[in-house]
Short mmCIF file of N, CA and C in Angstrom, two decimals:
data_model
loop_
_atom_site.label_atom_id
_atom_site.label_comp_id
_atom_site.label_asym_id
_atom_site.label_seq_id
_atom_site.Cartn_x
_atom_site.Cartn_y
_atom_site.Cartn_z
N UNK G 1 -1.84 -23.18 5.54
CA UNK G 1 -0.53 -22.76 6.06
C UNK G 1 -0.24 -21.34 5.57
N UNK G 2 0.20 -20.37 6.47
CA UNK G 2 0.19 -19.20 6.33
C UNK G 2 1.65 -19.00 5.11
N UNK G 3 1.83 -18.18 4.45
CA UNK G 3 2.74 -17.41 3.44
C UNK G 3 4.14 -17.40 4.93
N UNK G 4 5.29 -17.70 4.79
CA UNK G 4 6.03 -17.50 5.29
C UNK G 4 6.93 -16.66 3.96
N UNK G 5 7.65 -15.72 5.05
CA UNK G 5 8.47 -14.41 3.91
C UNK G 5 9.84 -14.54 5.25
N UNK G 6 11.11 -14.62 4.61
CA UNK G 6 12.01 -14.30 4.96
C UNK G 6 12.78 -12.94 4.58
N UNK G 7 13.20 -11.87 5.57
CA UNK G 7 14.02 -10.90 5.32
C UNK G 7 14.98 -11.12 6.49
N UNK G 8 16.11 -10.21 5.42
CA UNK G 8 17.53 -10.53 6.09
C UNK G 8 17.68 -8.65 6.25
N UNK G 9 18.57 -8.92 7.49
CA UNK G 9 19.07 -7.32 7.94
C UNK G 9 20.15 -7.27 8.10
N UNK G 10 21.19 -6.20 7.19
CA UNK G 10 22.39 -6.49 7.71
C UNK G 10 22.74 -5.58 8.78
N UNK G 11 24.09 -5.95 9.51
CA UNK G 11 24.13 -4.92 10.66
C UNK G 11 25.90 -4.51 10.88
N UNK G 12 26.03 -3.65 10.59
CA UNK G 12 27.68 -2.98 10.82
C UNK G 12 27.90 -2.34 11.93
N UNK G 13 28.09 -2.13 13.21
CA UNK G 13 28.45 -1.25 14.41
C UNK G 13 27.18 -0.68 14.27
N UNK G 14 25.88 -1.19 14.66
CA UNK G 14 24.47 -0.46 15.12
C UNK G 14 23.79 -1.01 16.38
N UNK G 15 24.49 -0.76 17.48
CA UNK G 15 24.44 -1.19 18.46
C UNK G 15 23.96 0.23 19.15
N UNK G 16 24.06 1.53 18.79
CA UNK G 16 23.40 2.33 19.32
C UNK G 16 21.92 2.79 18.93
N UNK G 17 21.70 2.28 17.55
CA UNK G 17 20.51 2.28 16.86
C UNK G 17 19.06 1.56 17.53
N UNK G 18 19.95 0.55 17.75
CA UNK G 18 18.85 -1.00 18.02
C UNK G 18 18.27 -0.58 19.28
N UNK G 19 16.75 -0.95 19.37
CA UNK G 19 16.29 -0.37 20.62
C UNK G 19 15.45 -2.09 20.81
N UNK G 20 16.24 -2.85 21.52
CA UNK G 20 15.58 -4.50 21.79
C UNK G 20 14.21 -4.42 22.02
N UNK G 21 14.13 -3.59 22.92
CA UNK G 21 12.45 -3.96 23.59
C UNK G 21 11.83 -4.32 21.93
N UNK G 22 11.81 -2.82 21.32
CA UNK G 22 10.60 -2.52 20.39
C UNK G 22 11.02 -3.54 19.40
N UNK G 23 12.44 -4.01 18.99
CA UNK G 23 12.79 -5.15 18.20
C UNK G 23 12.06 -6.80 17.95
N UNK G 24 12.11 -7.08 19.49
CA UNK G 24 11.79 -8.12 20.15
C UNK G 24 10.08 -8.33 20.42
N UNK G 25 9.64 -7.02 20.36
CA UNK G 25 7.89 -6.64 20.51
C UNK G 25 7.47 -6.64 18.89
N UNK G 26 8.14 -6.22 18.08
CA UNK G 26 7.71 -6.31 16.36
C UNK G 26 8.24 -7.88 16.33
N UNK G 27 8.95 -8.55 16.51
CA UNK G 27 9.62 -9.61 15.62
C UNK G 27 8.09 -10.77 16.32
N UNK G 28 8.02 -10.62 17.70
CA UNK G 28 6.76 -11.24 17.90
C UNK G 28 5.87 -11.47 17.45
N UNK G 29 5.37 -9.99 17.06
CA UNK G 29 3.77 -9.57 16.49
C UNK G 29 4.20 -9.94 14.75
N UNK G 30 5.11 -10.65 14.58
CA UNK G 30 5.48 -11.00 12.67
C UNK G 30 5.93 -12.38 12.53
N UNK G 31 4.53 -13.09 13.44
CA UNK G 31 4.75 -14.07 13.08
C UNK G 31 5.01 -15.22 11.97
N UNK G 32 4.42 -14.68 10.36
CA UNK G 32 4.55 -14.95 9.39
C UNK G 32 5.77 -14.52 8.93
N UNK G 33 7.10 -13.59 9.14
CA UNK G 33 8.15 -13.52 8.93
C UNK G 33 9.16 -14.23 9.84
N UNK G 34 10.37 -14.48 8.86
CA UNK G 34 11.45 -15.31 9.40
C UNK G 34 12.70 -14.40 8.95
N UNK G 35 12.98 -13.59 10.19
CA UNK G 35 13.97 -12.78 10.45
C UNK G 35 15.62 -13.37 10.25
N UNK G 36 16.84 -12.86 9.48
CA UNK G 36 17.66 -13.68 9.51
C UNK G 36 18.57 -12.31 10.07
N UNK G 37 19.46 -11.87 11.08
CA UNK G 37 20.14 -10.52 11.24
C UNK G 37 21.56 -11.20 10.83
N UNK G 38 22.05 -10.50 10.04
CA UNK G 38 23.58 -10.43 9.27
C UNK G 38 24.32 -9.57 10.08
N UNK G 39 25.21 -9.97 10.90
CA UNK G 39 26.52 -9.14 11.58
C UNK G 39 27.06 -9.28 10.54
N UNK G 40 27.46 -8.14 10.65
CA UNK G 40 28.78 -8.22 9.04
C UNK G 40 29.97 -7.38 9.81
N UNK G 41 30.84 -8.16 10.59
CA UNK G 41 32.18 -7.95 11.30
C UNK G 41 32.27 -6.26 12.21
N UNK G 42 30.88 -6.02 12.78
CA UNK G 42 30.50 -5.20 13.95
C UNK G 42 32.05 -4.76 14.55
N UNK G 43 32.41 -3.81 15.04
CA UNK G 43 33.61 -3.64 16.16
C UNK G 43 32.90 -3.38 17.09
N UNK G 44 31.57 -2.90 17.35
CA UNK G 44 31.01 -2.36 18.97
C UNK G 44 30.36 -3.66 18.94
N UNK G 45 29.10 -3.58 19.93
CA UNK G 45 28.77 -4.87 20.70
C UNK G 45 26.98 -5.39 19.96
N UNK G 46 27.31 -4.63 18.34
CA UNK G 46 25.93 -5.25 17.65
C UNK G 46 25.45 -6.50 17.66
N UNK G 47 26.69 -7.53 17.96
CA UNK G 47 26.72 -9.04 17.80
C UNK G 47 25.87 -9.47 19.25
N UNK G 48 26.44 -9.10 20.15
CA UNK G 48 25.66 -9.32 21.48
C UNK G 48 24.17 -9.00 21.48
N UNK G 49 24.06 -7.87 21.00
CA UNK G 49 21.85 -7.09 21.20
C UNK G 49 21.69 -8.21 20.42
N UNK G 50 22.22 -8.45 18.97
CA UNK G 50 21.35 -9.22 18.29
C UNK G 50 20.89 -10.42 19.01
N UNK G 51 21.79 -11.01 19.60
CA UNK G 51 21.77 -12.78 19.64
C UNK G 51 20.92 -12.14 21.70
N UNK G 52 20.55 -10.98 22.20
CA UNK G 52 19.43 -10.81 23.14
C UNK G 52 18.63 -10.97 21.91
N UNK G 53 18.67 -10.34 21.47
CA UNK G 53 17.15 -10.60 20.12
C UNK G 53 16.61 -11.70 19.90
N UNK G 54 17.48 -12.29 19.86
CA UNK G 54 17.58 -13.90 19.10
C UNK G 54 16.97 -14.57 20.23
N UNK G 55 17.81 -14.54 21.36
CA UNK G 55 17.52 -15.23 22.52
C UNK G 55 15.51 -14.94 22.82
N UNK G 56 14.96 -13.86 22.88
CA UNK G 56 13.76 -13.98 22.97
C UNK G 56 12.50 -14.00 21.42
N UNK G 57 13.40 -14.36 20.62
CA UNK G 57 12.40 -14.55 19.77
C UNK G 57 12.87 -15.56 18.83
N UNK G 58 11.66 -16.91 18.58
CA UNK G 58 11.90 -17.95 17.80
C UNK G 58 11.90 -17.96 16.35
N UNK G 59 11.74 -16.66 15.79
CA UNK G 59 11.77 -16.28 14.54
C UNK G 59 12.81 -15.47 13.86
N UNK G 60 13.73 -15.55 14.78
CA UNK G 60 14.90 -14.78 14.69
C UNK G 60 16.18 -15.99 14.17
N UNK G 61 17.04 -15.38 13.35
CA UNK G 61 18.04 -16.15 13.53
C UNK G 61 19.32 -15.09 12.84
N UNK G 62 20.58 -15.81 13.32
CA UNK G 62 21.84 -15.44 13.06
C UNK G 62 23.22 -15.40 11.97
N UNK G 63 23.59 -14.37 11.64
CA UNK G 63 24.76 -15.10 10.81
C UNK G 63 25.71 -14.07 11.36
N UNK G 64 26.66 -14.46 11.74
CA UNK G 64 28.15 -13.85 12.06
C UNK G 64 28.77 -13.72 11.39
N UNK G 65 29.09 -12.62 10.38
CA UNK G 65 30.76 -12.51 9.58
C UNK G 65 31.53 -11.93 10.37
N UNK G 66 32.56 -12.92 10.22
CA UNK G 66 33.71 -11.90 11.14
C UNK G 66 34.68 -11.24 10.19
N UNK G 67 34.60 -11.16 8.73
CA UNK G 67 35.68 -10.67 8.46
C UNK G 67 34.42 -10.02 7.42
N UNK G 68 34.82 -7.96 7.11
CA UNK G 68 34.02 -7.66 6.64
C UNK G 68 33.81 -7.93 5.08
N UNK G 69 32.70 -8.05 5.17
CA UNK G 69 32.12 -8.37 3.29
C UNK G 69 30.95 -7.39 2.58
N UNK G 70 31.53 -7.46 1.53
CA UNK G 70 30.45 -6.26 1.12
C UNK G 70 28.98 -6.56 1.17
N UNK G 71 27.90 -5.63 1.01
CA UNK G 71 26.44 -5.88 1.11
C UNK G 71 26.00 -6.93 0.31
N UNK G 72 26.25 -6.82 -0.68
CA UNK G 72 25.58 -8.30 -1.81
C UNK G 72 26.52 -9.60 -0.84
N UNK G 73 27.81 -9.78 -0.64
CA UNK G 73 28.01 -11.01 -0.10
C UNK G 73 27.44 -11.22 1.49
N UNK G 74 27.29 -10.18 2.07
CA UNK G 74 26.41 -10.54 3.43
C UNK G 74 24.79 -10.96 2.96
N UNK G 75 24.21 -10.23 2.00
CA UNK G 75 23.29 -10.66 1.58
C UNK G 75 22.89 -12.09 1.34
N UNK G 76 23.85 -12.60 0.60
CA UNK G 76 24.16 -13.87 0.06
C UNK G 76 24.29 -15.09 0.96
N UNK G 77 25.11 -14.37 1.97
CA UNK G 77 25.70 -15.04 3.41
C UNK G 77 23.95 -15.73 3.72
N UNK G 78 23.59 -14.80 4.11
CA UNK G 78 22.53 -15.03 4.75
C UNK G 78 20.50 -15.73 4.16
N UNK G 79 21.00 -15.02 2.76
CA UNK G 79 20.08 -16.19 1.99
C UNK G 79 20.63 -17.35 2.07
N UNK G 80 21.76 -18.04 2.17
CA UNK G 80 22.40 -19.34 2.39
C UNK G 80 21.61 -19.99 3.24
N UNK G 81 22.29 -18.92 4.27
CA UNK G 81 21.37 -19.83 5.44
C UNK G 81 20.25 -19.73 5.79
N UNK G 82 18.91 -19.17 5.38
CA UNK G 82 17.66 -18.89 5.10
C UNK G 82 17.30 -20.20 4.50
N UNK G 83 17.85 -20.41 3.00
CA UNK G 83 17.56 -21.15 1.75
C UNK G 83 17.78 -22.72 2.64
N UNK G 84 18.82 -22.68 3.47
CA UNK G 84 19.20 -24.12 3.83
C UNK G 84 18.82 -24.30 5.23
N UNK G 85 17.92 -23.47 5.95
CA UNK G 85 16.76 -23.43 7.01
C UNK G 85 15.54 -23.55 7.32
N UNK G 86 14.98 -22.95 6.03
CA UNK G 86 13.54 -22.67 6.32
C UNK G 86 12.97 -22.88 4.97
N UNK G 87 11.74 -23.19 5.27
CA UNK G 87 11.00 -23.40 3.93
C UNK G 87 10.48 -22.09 3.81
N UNK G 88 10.57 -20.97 2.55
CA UNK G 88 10.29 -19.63 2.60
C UNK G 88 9.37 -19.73 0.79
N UNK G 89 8.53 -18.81 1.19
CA UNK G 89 7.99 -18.69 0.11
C UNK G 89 8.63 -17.35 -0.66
N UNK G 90 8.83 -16.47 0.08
CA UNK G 90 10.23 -15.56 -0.59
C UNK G 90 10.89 -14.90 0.53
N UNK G 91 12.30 -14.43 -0.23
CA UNK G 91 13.19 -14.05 0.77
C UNK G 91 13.69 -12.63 0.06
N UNK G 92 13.83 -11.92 1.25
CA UNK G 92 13.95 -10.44 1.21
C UNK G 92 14.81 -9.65 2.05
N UNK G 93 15.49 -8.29 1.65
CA UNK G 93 16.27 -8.02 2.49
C UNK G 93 16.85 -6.00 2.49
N UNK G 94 16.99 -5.60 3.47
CA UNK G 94 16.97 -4.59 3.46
C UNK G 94 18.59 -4.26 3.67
N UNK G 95 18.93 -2.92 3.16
CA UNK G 95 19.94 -2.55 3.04
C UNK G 95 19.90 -1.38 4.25
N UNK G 96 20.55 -1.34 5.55
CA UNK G 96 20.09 -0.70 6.38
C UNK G 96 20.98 0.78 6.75
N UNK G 97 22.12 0.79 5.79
CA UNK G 97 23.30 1.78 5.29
C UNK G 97 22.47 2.76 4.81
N UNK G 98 21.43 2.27 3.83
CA UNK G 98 20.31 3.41 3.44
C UNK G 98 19.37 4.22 3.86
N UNK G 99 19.17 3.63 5.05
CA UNK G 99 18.01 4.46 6.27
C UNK G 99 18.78 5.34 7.01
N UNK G 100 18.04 6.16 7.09
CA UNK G 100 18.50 7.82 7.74
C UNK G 100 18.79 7.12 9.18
N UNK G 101 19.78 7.17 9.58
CA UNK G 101 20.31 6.83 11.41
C UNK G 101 19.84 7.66 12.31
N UNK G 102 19.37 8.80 11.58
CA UNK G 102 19.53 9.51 12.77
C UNK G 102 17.93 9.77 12.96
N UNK G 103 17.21 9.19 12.18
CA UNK G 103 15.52 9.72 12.65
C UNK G 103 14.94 7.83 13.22
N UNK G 104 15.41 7.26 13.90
CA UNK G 104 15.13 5.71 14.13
C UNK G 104 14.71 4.97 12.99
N UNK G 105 15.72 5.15 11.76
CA UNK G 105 15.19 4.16 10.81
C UNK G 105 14.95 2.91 10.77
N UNK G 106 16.00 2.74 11.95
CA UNK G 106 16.06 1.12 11.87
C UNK G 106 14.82 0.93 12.40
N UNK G 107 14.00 1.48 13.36
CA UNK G 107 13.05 0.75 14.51
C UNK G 107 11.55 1.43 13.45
N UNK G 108 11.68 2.12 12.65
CA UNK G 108 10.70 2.92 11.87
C UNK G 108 10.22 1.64 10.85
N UNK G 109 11.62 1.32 10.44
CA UNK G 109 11.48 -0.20 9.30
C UNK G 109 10.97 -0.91 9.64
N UNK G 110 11.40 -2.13 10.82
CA UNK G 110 11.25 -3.12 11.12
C UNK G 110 9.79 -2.56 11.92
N UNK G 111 9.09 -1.83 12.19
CA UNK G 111 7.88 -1.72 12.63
C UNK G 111 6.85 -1.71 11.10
N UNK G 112 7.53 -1.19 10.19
CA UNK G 112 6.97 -1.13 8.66
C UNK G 112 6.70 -2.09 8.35
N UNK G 113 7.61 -3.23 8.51
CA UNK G 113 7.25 -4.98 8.11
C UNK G 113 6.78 -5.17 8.67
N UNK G 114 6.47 -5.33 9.91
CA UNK G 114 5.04 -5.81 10.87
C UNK G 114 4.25 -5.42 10.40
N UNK G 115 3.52 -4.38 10.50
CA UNK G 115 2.58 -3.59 10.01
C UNK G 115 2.06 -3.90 8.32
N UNK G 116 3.04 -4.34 7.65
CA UNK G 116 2.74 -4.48 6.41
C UNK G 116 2.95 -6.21 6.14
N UNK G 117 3.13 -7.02 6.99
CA UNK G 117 3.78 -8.18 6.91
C UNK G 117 2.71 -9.12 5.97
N UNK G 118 1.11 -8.82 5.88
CA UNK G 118 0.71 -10.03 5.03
C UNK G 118 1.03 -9.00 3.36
N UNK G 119 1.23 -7.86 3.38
CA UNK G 119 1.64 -7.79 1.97
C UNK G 119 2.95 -8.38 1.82
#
């Protein structure tokens, strides 16, 4: 049985960031990861791309905050529901406030974990 690794992503109003195709084309090709995306109380329409995300990939899953919480408690949020989902051999998570927005960090990352996914 392959190493299953859970990472969590949080997401604040990055609905212009997210580019689905290439989202939905990495989350495929990572099959040994178990994706958890953290809305953390979005005002634009991040909640919607995600749960297209979700909708085409079985390794995807959701957590909705609707009222905003800081990074460690969305963090938390979402190891919850990781911890009380999936059997994970570890769980991991990126802070996505920290990636440069403006050079496609987000789609630069999440192509990084594919690419690097059996480390």
């Amino acid at each position: 049985l392959p190493m299953k690794t859970g990472i969590i992503l949080i997401f604040h109003n990055y609905e212009k960031e997210i580019d689905i195709n290439l989202f939905v084309n990495c989350c495929d090709n990572a099959k040994n990861i178990q994706f958890c995306l953290v809305n953390n109380d979005s005002k634009d329409n991040t909640y919607f791309i995600l749960k297209e995300v979700k909708e085409s990939c079985e390794n995807v899953s959701i957590v909705n905050i609707k009222k905003f919480k800081s990074d460690i408690s969305a963090v938390k949020a979402g190891a919850r529901y990781m911890y009380n989902n999936f059997k994970l051999n570890h769980i991991g998570y990126v802070n996505l406030n920290l990636l440069n927005r403006r050079y496609q960090g987000l789609n630069n990352m999440i192509y990084k974990i594919v690419e690097h996914q059996e480390e």
